[in-house]
mmCIF file of C-alpha atoms in Angstrom:
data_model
loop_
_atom_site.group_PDB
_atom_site.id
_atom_site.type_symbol
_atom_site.label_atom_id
_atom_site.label_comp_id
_atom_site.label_asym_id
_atom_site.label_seq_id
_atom_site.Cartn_x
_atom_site.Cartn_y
_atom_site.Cartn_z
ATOM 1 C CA UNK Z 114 57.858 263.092 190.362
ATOM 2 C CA UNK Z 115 59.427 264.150 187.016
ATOM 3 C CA UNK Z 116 57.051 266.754 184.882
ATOM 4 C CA UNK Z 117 56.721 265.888 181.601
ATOM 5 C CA UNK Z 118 58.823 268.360 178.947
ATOM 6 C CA UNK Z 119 56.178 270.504 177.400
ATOM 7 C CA UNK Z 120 57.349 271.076 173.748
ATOM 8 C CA UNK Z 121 56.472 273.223 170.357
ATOM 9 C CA UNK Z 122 57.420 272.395 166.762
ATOM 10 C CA UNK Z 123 58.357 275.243 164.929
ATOM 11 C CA UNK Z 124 58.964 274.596 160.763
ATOM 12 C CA UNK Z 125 60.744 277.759 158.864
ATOM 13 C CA UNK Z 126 61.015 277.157 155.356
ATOM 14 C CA UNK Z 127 64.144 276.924 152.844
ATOM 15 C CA UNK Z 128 63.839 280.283 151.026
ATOM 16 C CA UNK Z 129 65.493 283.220 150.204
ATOM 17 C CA UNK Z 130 64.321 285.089 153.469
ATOM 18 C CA UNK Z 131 65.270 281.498 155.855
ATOM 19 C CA UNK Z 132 68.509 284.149 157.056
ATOM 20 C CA UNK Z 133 66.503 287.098 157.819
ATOM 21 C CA UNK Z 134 63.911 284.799 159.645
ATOM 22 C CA UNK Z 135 66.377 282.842 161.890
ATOM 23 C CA UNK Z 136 68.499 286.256 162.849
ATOM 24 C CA UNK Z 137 64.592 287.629 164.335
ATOM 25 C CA UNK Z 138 64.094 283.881 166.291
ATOM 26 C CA UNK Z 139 67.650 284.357 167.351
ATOM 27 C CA UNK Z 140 66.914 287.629 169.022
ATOM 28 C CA UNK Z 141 64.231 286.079 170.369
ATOM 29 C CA UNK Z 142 66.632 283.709 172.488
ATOM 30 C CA UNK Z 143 66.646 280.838 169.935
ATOM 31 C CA UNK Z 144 69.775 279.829 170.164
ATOM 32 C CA UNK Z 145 69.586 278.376 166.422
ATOM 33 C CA UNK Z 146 72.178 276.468 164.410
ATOM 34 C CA UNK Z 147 72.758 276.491 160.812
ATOM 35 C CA UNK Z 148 69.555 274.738 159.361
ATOM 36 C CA UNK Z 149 71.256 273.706 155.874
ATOM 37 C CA UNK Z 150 70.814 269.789 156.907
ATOM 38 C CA UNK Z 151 67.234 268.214 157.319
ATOM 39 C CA UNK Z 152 66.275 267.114 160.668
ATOM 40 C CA UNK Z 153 64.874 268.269 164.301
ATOM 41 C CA UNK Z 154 66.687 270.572 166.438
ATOM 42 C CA UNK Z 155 66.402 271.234 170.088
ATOM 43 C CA UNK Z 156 65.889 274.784 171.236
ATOM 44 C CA UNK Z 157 65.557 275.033 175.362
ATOM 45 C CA UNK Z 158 62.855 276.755 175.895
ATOM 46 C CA UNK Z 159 64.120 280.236 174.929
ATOM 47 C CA UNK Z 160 61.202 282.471 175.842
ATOM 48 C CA UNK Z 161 60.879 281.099 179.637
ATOM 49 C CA UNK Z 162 57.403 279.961 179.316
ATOM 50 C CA UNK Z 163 57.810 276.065 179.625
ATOM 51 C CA UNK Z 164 57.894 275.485 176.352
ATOM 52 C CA UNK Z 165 60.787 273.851 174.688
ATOM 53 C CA UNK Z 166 61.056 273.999 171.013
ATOM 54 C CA UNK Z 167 62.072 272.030 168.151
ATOM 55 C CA UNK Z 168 63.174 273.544 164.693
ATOM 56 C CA UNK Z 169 63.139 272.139 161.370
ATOM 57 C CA UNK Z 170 63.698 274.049 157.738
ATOM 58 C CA UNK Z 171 60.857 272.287 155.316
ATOM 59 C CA UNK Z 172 60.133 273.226 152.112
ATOM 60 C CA UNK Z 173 58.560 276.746 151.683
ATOM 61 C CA UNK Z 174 55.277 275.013 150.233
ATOM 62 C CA UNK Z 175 54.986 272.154 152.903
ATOM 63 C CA UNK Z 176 54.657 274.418 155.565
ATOM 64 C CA UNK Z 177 51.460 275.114 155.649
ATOM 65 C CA UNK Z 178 50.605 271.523 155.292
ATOM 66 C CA UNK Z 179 52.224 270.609 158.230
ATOM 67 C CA UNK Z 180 50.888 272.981 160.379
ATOM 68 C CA UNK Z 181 47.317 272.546 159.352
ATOM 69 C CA UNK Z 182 47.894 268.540 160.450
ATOM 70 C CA UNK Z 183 49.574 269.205 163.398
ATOM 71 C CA UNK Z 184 52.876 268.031 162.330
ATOM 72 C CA UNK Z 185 54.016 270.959 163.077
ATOM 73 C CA UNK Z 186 52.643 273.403 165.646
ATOM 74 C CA UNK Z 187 53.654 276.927 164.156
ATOM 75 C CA UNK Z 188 55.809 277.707 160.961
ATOM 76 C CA UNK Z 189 56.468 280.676 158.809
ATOM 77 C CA UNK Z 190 55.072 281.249 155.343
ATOM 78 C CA UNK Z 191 53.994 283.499 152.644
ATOM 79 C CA UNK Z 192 50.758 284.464 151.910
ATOM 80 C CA UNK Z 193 50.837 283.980 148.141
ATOM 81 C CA UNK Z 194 51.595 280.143 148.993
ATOM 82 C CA UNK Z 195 49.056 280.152 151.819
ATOM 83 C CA UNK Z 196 46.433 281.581 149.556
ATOM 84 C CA UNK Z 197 47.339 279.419 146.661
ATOM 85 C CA UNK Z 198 47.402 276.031 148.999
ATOM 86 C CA UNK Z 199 44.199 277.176 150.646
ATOM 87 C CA UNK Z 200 45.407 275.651 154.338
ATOM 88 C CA UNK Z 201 43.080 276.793 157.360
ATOM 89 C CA UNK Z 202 45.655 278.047 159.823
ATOM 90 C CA UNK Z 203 46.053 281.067 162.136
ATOM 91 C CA UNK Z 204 47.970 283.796 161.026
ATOM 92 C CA UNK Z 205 48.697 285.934 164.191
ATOM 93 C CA UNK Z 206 51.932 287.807 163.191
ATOM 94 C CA UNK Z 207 53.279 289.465 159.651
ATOM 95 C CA UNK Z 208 57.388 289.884 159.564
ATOM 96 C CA UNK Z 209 58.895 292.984 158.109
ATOM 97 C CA UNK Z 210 60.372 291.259 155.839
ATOM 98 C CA UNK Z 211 59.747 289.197 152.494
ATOM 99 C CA UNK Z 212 57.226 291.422 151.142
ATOM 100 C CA UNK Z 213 56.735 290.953 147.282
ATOM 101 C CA UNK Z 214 54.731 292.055 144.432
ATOM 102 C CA UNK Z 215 53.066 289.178 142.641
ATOM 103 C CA UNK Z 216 53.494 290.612 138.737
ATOM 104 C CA UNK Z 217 51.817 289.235 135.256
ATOM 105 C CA UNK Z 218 54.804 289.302 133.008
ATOM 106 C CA UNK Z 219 56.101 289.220 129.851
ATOM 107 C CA UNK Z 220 58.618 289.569 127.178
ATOM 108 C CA UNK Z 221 58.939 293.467 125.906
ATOM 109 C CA UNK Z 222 56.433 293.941 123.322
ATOM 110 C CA UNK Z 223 53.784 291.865 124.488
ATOM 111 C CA UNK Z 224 50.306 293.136 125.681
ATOM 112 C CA UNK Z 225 46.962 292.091 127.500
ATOM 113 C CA UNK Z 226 46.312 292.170 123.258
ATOM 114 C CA UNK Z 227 48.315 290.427 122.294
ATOM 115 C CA UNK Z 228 47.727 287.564 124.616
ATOM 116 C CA UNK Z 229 44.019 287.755 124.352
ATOM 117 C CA UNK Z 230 44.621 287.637 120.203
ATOM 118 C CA UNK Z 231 45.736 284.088 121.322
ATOM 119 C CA UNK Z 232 43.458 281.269 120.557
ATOM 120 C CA UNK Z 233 44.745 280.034 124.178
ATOM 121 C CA UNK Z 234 47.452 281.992 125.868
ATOM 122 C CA UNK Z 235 49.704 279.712 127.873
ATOM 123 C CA UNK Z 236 50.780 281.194 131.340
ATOM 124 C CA UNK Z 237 53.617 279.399 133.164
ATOM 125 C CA UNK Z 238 53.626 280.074 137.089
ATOM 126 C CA UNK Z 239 53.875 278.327 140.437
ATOM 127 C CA UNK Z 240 50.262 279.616 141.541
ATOM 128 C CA UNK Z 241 47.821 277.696 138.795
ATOM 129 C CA UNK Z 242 44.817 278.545 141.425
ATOM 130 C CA UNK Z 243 45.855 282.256 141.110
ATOM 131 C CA UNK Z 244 46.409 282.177 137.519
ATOM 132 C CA UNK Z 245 42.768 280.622 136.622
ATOM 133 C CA UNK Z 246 41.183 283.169 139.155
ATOM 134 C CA UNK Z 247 42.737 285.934 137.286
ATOM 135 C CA UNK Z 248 41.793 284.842 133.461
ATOM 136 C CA UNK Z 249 38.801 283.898 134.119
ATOM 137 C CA UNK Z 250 37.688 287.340 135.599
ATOM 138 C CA UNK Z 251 38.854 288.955 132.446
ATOM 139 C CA UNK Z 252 37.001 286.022 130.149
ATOM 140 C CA UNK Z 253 40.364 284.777 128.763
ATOM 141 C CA UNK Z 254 40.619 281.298 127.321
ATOM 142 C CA UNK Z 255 44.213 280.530 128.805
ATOM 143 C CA UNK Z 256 46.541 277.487 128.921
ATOM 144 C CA UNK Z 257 47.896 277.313 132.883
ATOM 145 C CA UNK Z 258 51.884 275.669 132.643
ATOM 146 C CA UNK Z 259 52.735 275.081 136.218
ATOM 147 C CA UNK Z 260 55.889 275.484 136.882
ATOM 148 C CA UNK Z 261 58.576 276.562 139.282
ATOM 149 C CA UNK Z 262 61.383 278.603 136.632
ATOM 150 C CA UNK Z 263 58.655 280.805 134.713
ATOM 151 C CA UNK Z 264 61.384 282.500 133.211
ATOM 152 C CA UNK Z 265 62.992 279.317 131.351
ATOM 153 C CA UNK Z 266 58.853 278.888 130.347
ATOM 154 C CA UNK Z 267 58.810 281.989 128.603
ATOM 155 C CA UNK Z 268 62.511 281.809 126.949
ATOM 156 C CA UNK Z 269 62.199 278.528 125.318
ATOM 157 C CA UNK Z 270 58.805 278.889 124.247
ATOM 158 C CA UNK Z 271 56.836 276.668 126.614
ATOM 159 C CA UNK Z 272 54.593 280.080 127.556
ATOM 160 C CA UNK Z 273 53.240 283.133 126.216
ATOM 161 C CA UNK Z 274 53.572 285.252 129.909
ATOM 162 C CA UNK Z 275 54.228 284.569 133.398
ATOM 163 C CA UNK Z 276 52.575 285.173 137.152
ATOM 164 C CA UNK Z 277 55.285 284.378 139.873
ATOM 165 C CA UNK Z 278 56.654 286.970 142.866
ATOM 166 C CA UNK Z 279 59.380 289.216 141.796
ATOM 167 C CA UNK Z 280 62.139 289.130 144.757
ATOM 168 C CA UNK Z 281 64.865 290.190 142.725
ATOM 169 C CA UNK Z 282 63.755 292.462 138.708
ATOM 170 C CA UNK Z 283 67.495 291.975 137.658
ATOM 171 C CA UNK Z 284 66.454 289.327 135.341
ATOM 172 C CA UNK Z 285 63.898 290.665 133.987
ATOM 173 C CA UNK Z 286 65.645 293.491 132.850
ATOM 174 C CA UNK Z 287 68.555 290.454 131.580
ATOM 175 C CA UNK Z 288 65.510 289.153 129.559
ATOM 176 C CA UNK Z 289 63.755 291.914 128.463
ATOM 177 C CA UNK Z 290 60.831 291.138 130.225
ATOM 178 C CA UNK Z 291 58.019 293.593 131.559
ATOM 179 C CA UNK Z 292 55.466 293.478 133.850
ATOM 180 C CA UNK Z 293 51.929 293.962 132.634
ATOM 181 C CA UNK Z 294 50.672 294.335 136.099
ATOM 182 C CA UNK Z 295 50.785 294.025 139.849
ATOM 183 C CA UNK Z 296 48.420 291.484 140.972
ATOM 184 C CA UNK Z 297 48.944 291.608 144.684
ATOM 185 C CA UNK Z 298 51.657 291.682 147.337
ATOM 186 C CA UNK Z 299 52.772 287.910 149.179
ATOM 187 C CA UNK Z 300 54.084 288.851 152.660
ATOM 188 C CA UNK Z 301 55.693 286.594 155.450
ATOM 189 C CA UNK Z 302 53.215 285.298 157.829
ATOM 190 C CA UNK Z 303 54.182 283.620 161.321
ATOM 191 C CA UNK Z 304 51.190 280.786 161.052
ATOM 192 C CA UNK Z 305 50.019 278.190 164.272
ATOM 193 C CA UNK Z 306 47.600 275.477 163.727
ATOM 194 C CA UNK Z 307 44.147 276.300 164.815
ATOM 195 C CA UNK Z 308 43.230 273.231 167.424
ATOM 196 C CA UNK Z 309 46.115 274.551 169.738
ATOM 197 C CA UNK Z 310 45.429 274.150 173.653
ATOM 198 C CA UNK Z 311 45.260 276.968 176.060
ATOM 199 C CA UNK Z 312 49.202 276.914 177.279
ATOM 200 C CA UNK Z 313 50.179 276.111 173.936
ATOM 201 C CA UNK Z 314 48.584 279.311 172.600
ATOM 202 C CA UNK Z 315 49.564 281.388 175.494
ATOM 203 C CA UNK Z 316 53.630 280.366 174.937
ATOM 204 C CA UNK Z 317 52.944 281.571 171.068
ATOM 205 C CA UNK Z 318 51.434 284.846 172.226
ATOM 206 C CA UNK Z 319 54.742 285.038 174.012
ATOM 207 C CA UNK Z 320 56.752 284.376 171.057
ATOM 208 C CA UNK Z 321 54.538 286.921 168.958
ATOM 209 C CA UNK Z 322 55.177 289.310 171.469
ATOM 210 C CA UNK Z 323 58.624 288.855 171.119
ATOM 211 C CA UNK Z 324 58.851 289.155 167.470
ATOM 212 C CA UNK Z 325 57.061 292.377 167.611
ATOM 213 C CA UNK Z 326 59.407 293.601 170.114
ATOM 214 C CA UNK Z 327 62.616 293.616 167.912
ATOM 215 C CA UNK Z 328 63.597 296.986 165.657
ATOM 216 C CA UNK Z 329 63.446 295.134 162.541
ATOM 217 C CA UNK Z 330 63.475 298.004 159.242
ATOM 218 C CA UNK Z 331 60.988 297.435 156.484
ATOM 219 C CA UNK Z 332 63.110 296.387 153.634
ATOM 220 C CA UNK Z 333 63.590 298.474 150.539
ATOM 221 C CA UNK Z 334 60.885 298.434 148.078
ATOM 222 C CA UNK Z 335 61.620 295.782 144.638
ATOM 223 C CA UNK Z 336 61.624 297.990 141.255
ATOM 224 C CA UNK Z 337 59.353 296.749 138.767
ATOM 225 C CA UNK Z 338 59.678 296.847 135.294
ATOM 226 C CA UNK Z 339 57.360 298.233 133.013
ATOM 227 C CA UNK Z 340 56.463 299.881 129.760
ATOM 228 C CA UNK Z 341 54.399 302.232 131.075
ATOM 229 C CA UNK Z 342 54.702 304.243 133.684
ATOM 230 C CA UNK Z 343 50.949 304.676 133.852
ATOM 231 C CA UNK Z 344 50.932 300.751 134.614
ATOM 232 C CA UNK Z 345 52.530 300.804 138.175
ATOM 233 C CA UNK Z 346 49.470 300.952 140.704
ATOM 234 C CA UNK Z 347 47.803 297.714 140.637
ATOM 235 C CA UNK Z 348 45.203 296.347 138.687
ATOM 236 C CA UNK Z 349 41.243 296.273 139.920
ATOM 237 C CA UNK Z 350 41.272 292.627 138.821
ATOM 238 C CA UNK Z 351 42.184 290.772 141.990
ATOM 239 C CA UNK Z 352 42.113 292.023 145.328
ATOM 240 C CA UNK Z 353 44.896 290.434 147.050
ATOM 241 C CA UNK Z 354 43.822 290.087 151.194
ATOM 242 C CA UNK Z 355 47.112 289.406 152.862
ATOM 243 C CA UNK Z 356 45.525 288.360 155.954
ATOM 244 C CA UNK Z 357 43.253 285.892 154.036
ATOM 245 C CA UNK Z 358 42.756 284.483 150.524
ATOM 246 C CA UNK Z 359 43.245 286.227 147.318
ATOM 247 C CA UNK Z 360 39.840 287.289 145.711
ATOM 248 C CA UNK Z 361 38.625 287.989 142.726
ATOM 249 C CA UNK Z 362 37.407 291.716 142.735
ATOM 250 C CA UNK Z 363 33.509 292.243 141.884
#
């Protein structure tokens, strides 16, 4: 009598980190290809549990989405997009890796005056949820562009400021932007869909284990641009909860 395969799908999203991320699985014993084409791949179950896995990149915002559903039985994503998409998944392991401060920007010269001198700033940013949650704490009238290139928002005109995760401050300091504040940290999350049976969990502690198992250094910390030097710790206005949700301080 043949036993049915027992299998896991595993998304990893398209982003800046999707090297770093398959070097750890490959450690792991995923024996991974190059995941530049769209499409399932078969991984033999590399951890010895029973569990076969398939692998497929998606897009860094779908993840979470597909996992919630089922789709897809674990992924990888960032908290800021987890927070901002509000999915209900669990979130058993944090990578050393992809850790970023989530900044409210703009160009040199501009203040939390000067925007609130606006009859309605305009803030471009990929996190609109984020962006209301943080004006409206402070009683600010603002105008929420959402947008992936905040920096193209803020050149041409379309917005005032900008909230978005700063990976890489090189242009900002091209632009002649500053940060007005640190808002939070995003971090990479390992995240497995909640209705998960019994084996199916137990192969993922596996995995988990596994991940925490390999030497991976933290990576350096990102240099953020500001004015002042006074303005570097992070605001009281949101409390970022990397395990959770971002909320709104009291």
């Amino acid at each position: 009598m043949m036993t049915q395969r027992q299998t896991l799908r595993l998304a990893l999203p398209m982003s800046a980190e999707l090297n770093a991320i398959v070097a750890q699985f490959r450690a792991c014993g995923f024996q991974l290809p190059e995941l530049d084409m769209p499409g399932l791949h078969h991984v033999g179950d590399p951890l010895g549990c029973g569990f076969e896995f398939e692998v497929f990149p998606l897009a860094p915002a779908d993840v979470g989405t597909y996992v919630e559903h089922a789709i897809s039985h674990l992924g990888v994503m960032s908290t800021d997009l987890l927070n901002e998409t509000g999915v209900e998944v669990w979130r058993p392991y944090t990578f050393p890796f992809g850790r970023y401060p989530l900044i409210l920007a703009a160009p040199k010269g501009e203040s939390f005056g000067s925007l609130s001198s606006r009859p309605q700033a305009r803030i471009a940013t990929p996190y609109p949820q984020l962006a209301r949650e943080v004006f409206a704490h402070r009683g600010m009238s603002v105008e929420v562009v959402n947008v992936s290139d905040t920096y193209t928002a803020c050149l041409l005109g379309l917005a005032d400021a900008f909230i978005d995760r700063l990976v890489d401050p090189a242009p900002m300091h091209e632009h002649d932007f500053r940060a007005l504040e640190v808002l939070g940290y995003s971090q990479l999350k390992l995240v497995v869909n909640r209705a998960l049976g019994s084996r199916r969990r137990i192969a993922i502690q596996s995995l988990v284990a596994c991940l925490q198992a390999q030497k991976v250094g933290p990576q350096p910390l990102v240099d953020i641009p500001f004015d002042d030097e006074d303005e570097h710790a992070p605001g009281p206005f949101l409390e970022w909860d990397e395990d959770g949700g971002g909320e709104v301080a009291g």
